[in-house]
């Protein structure tokens, strides 16, 4: 209860103050709709929000998996080979410095407007950097004595990576995944602002806002928040499942 009760209480207090502010102060809906109005629109458009969430969530999931695999593979190669490290690290930093609002329109112009490929590529690029940096850092922080012990048993470079480096880097990998999971949803939503198929949360938000249906737009924003929370919860669950008691080093070699 000490873990989940305080955030719930704070959230309820914020919603109550939000409702009180918008009703008592008479804040216009185009500035800030009341939570009750947003909840009403969420209920009325639950089916549409679910469909849009599935479309955006699918793009985010595919890009998240692709970015994670590429980031993990790149980190392993960068740690094993100094030349690759010198090539990949600046490229990864450069990719992370490119804003989504500049990348999404460019990719949309390169591909057909009837494909989801640009949005998935945007998510892949956004996810790649935190996974690559976190995993590479974890792979490099293995104690030297463990690597020396493995080499004394004539272990190959891949065996050292598999038995020592990767297990030791798991906490760092999941740190990167916790950052990348909500970022994948954000990237997928923002990428939908710049054209393409009108089936995701981002396009529905812009459409509702353009028609001055601000409570409905906020309802789609709430749907995007739910998708982001699902992604983060999945990563936390996976992290719990991968935790295991420490085993002797010789048994992992075998």
Coordinates of C-alpha atoms in Angstrom, one line a residue:
X1 CA 0.0 0.0 0.0
X2 CA 2.9 2.4 0.6
X3 CA 3.8 2.0 -3.1
X4 CA 0.5 2.5 -4.9
X5 CA -1.7 4.3 -2.4
X6 CA 0.1 7.7 -2.3
X7 CA 0.1 8.2 -6.1
X8 CA -3.6 7.3 -6.2
X9 CA -4.4 9.8 -3.4
X10 CA -2.4 12.5 -5.1
X11 CA -4.1 11.8 -8.4
X12 CA -7.6 12.0 -6.9
X13 CA -6.7 15.3 -5.1
X14 CA -5.4 16.8 -8.4
X15 CA -8.6 15.8 -10.2
X16 CA -10.8 17.2 -7.5
X17 CA -8.9 20.5 -7.5
X18 CA -9.0 20.5 -11.3
X19 CA -12.8 20.0 -11.3
X20 CA -13.2 22.7 -8.7
X21 CA -11.1 25.2 -10.6
X22 CA -12.8 24.7 -13.9
X23 CA -16.4 24.8 -12.5
X24 CA -16.0 27.6 -9.9
X25 CA -13.7 29.8 -11.9
X26 CA -15.6 29.2 -15.1
X27 CA -12.5 28.3 -17.1
X28 CA -13.4 27.9 -20.9
X29 CA -13.2 24.4 -22.3
X30 CA -10.7 25.5 -25.0
X31 CA -8.3 26.4 -22.2
X32 CA -9.0 23.5 -19.8
X33 CA -12.0 21.2 -19.9
X34 CA -13.4 19.9 -16.6
X35 CA -12.5 16.2 -15.7
X36 CA -16.2 15.4 -15.7
X37 CA -16.6 16.6 -19.3
X38 CA -13.5 14.6 -20.4
X39 CA -14.9 11.5 -18.6
X40 CA -18.2 11.9 -20.3
X41 CA -16.6 12.1 -23.7
X42 CA -14.4 9.2 -22.9
X43 CA -17.4 7.1 -22.1
X44 CA -19.3 8.2 -25.2
X45 CA -16.3 7.5 -27.5
X46 CA -14.9 4.5 -25.7
X47 CA -15.1 2.3 -28.9
X48 CA -13.3 4.9 -31.0
X49 CA -10.7 5.5 -28.4
X50 CA -10.1 1.7 -28.1
X51 CA -9.6 1.4 -31.9
X52 CA -7.3 4.4 -32.0
X53 CA -5.4 3.1 -29.0
X54 CA -4.9 -0.3 -30.8
X55 CA -3.6 1.4 -33.9
X56 CA -1.2 3.6 -32.0
X57 CA -0.2 0.9 -29.6
X58 CA 0.6 -1.5 -32.5
X59 CA 2.9 1.1 -34.1
X60 CA 4.5 1.8 -30.7
X61 CA 5.0 -1.9 -29.9
X62 CA 6.6 -2.7 -33.3
X63 CA 8.9 0.2 -33.1
X64 CA 9.7 -0.5 -29.4
X65 CA 10.7 -4.1 -30.2
X66 CA 12.7 -3.1 -33.2
X67 CA 14.5 -0.3 -31.3
X68 CA 15.2 -2.6 -28.3
X69 CA 16.7 -5.4 -30.5
X70 CA 18.8 -3.0 -32.5
X71 CA 19.9 -1.1 -29.3
X72 CA 20.8 -4.3 -27.6
X73 CA 22.7 -5.8 -30.6
X74 CA 24.5 -2.4 -31.1
X75 CA 25.6 -2.3 -27.5
X76 CA 27.0 -5.8 -27.5
X77 CA 29.0 -5.1 -30.7
X78 CA 30.2 -1.7 -29.4
X79 CA 31.5 -3.3 -26.2
X80 CA 33.2 -6.1 -28.1
X81 CA 34.8 -4.1 -30.8
X82 CA 36.3 -0.6 -30.2
X83 CA 36.0 0.4 -33.9
X84 CA 32.2 -0.2 -33.9
X85 CA 31.9 1.7 -30.6
X86 CA 33.6 4.7 -32.2
X87 CA 31.2 4.5 -35.1
X88 CA 27.9 3.8 -33.3
X89 CA 28.1 6.1 -30.3
X90 CA 28.3 9.4 -32.3
X91 CA 25.5 8.1 -34.6
X92 CA 23.3 7.2 -31.7
X93 CA 23.8 10.6 -30.1
X94 CA 23.1 12.3 -33.3
X95 CA 19.9 10.3 -33.8
X96 CA 18.8 11.2 -30.3
X97 CA 19.4 14.9 -30.9
X98 CA 17.0 14.9 -33.9
X99 CA 13.5 16.2 -32.7
X100 CA 10.5 14.1 -33.5
X101 CA 8.7 17.0 -35.1
X102 CA 11.5 17.3 -37.7
X103 CA 11.9 13.5 -38.2
X104 CA 8.3 12.6 -38.7
X105 CA 7.4 14.9 -41.6
X106 CA 10.6 13.8 -43.4
X107 CA 9.8 10.1 -43.1
X108 CA 6.2 10.7 -44.1
X109 CA 7.4 12.3 -47.3
X110 CA 9.7 9.4 -48.0
X111 CA 7.0 6.8 -47.7
X112 CA 3.4 6.4 -48.9
X113 CA 0.7 8.1 -46.8
X114 CA -1.2 4.7 -46.6
X115 CA 1.6 2.9 -44.7
X116 CA 2.5 2.9 -41.0
X117 CA 6.2 2.5 -41.8
X118 CA 7.2 6.1 -41.0
X119 CA 5.6 6.1 -37.6
X120 CA 7.2 2.8 -36.7
X121 CA 10.6 4.1 -37.8
X122 CA 10.2 7.2 -35.7
X123 CA 9.5 5.0 -32.6
X124 CA 12.4 2.7 -33.5
X125 CA 14.8 5.7 -33.6
X126 CA 13.5 7.1 -30.3
X127 CA 13.8 3.8 -28.5
X128 CA 17.2 2.9 -29.9
X129 CA 19.2 5.5 -28.0
X130 CA 18.2 4.9 -24.3
X131 CA 18.4 1.1 -24.8
X132 CA 21.8 1.4 -26.5
X133 CA 23.3 3.8 -23.9
X134 CA 22.0 2.0 -20.9
X135 CA 22.9 -1.5 -22.1
X136 CA 26.4 -0.5 -23.2
X137 CA 27.0 1.1 -19.8
X138 CA 25.9 -2.1 -18.0
X139 CA 28.0 -4.3 -20.3
X140 CA 31.1 -2.2 -19.4
X141 CA 30.6 -2.3 -15.7
X142 CA 31.3 -6.0 -15.2
X143 CA 34.1 -6.6 -12.7
X144 CA 37.5 -7.3 -14.4
X145 CA 38.1 -10.3 -12.1
X146 CA 35.0 -12.1 -13.6
X147 CA 36.2 -11.6 -17.1
X148 CA 39.7 -12.8 -16.2
X149 CA 38.2 -15.9 -14.5
X150 CA 36.2 -16.7 -17.7
X151 CA 39.3 -16.3 -19.9
X152 CA 41.2 -18.6 -17.6
X153 CA 38.7 -21.3 -18.4
X154 CA 39.3 -20.6 -22.1
X155 CA 35.8 -19.1 -22.6
X156 CA 35.3 -17.3 -25.9
X157 CA 34.3 -13.7 -26.2
X158 CA 30.6 -14.6 -26.9
X159 CA 30.6 -17.0 -23.9
X160 CA 31.9 -14.1 -21.7
X161 CA 29.2 -11.8 -23.0
X162 CA 26.4 -14.4 -22.6
X163 CA 27.4 -15.7 -19.2
X164 CA 28.7 -12.6 -17.5
X165 CA 28.1 -9.4 -19.3
X166 CA 24.5 -9.7 -20.4
X167 CA 23.2 -10.9 -17.0
X168 CA 25.1 -8.2 -15.2
X169 CA 23.7 -5.6 -17.6
X170 CA 20.1 -6.5 -17.1
X171 CA 19.4 -3.8 -14.5
X172 CA 20.8 -1.2 -16.9
X173 CA 18.9 -2.6 -19.8
X174 CA 15.6 -2.3 -17.9
X175 CA 16.5 1.2 -16.9
X176 CA 16.7 2.1 -20.6
X177 CA 13.4 0.2 -21.3
X178 CA 11.6 2.1 -18.6
X179 CA 12.6 5.3 -20.3
X180 CA 11.9 4.0 -23.8
X181 CA 8.5 2.4 -23.1
X182 CA 6.5 5.7 -22.5
X183 CA 8.7 7.4 -25.1
X184 CA 7.6 4.9 -27.7
X185 CA 4.0 5.8 -27.2
X186 CA 4.8 9.5 -27.2
X187 CA 6.7 9.2 -30.5
X188 CA 3.9 7.2 -32.1
X189 CA 1.3 9.8 -31.1
X190 CA 3.4 12.7 -32.3
X191 CA 4.3 11.0 -35.6
X192 CA 0.5 10.8 -36.3
X193 CA 0.3 14.6 -36.2
X194 CA 2.0 15.0 -39.6
X195 CA -0.3 13.2 -42.0
X196 CA -0.7 9.6 -43.0
X197 CA -3.5 7.2 -41.9
X198 CA -6.1 8.9 -39.7
X199 CA -6.6 5.9 -37.4
X200 CA -4.5 6.6 -34.4
X201 CA -4.7 8.7 -31.2
X202 CA -2.6 11.5 -32.6
X203 CA -4.7 12.1 -35.6
X204 CA -7.9 11.9 -33.5
X205 CA -6.6 14.5 -31.1
X206 CA -5.8 16.9 -33.9
X207 CA -9.1 16.3 -35.6
X208 CA -11.1 16.9 -32.4
X209 CA -9.1 20.0 -31.5
X210 CA -9.6 21.4 -35.0
X211 CA -13.4 21.0 -34.6
X212 CA -13.2 22.7 -31.2
X213 CA -14.3 19.5 -29.5
X214 CA -11.8 20.0 -26.7
X215 CA -13.2 17.6 -24.1
X216 CA -13.1 14.8 -26.8
X217 CA -9.6 15.7 -27.7
X218 CA -8.6 15.4 -24.0
X219 CA -10.4 12.1 -23.9
X220 CA -8.1 10.8 -26.6
X221 CA -5.2 12.2 -24.6
X222 CA -6.4 10.1 -21.7
X223 CA -6.4 7.1 -24.0
X224 CA -2.8 7.8 -24.9
X225 CA -1.9 8.0 -21.2
X226 CA -3.5 4.6 -20.7
X227 CA -1.5 3.1 -23.6
X228 CA 1.7 4.5 -22.1
X229 CA 0.9 3.1 -18.7
X230 CA 0.3 -0.3 -20.2
X231 CA 3.7 -0.2 -21.9
X232 CA 5.4 0.8 -18.7
X233 CA 3.6 -1.9 -16.7
X234 CA 4.6 -4.5 -19.2
X235 CA 8.3 -3.5 -18.9
X236 CA 8.0 -3.6 -15.0
X237 CA 6.4 -7.0 -15.1
X238 CA 9.1 -8.4 -17.5
X239 CA 11.7 -7.0 -15.2
X240 CA 10.2 -8.9 -12.2
X241 CA 10.0 -12.1 -14.2
X242 CA 13.7 -11.9 -15.3
X243 CA 14.9 -11.6 -11.8
X244 CA 16.4 -14.8 -10.5
X245 CA 18.6 -15.8 -7.5
X246 CA 22.3 -15.5 -8.1
X247 CA 24.0 -18.7 -9.3
X248 CA 27.7 -19.7 -9.1
X249 CA 29.7 -18.5 -12.0
X250 CA 31.0 -22.0 -12.9
X251 CA 27.4 -23.2 -13.3
X252 CA 26.6 -20.4 -15.7
X253 CA 29.7 -21.3 -17.8
X254 CA 28.5 -24.9 -18.1

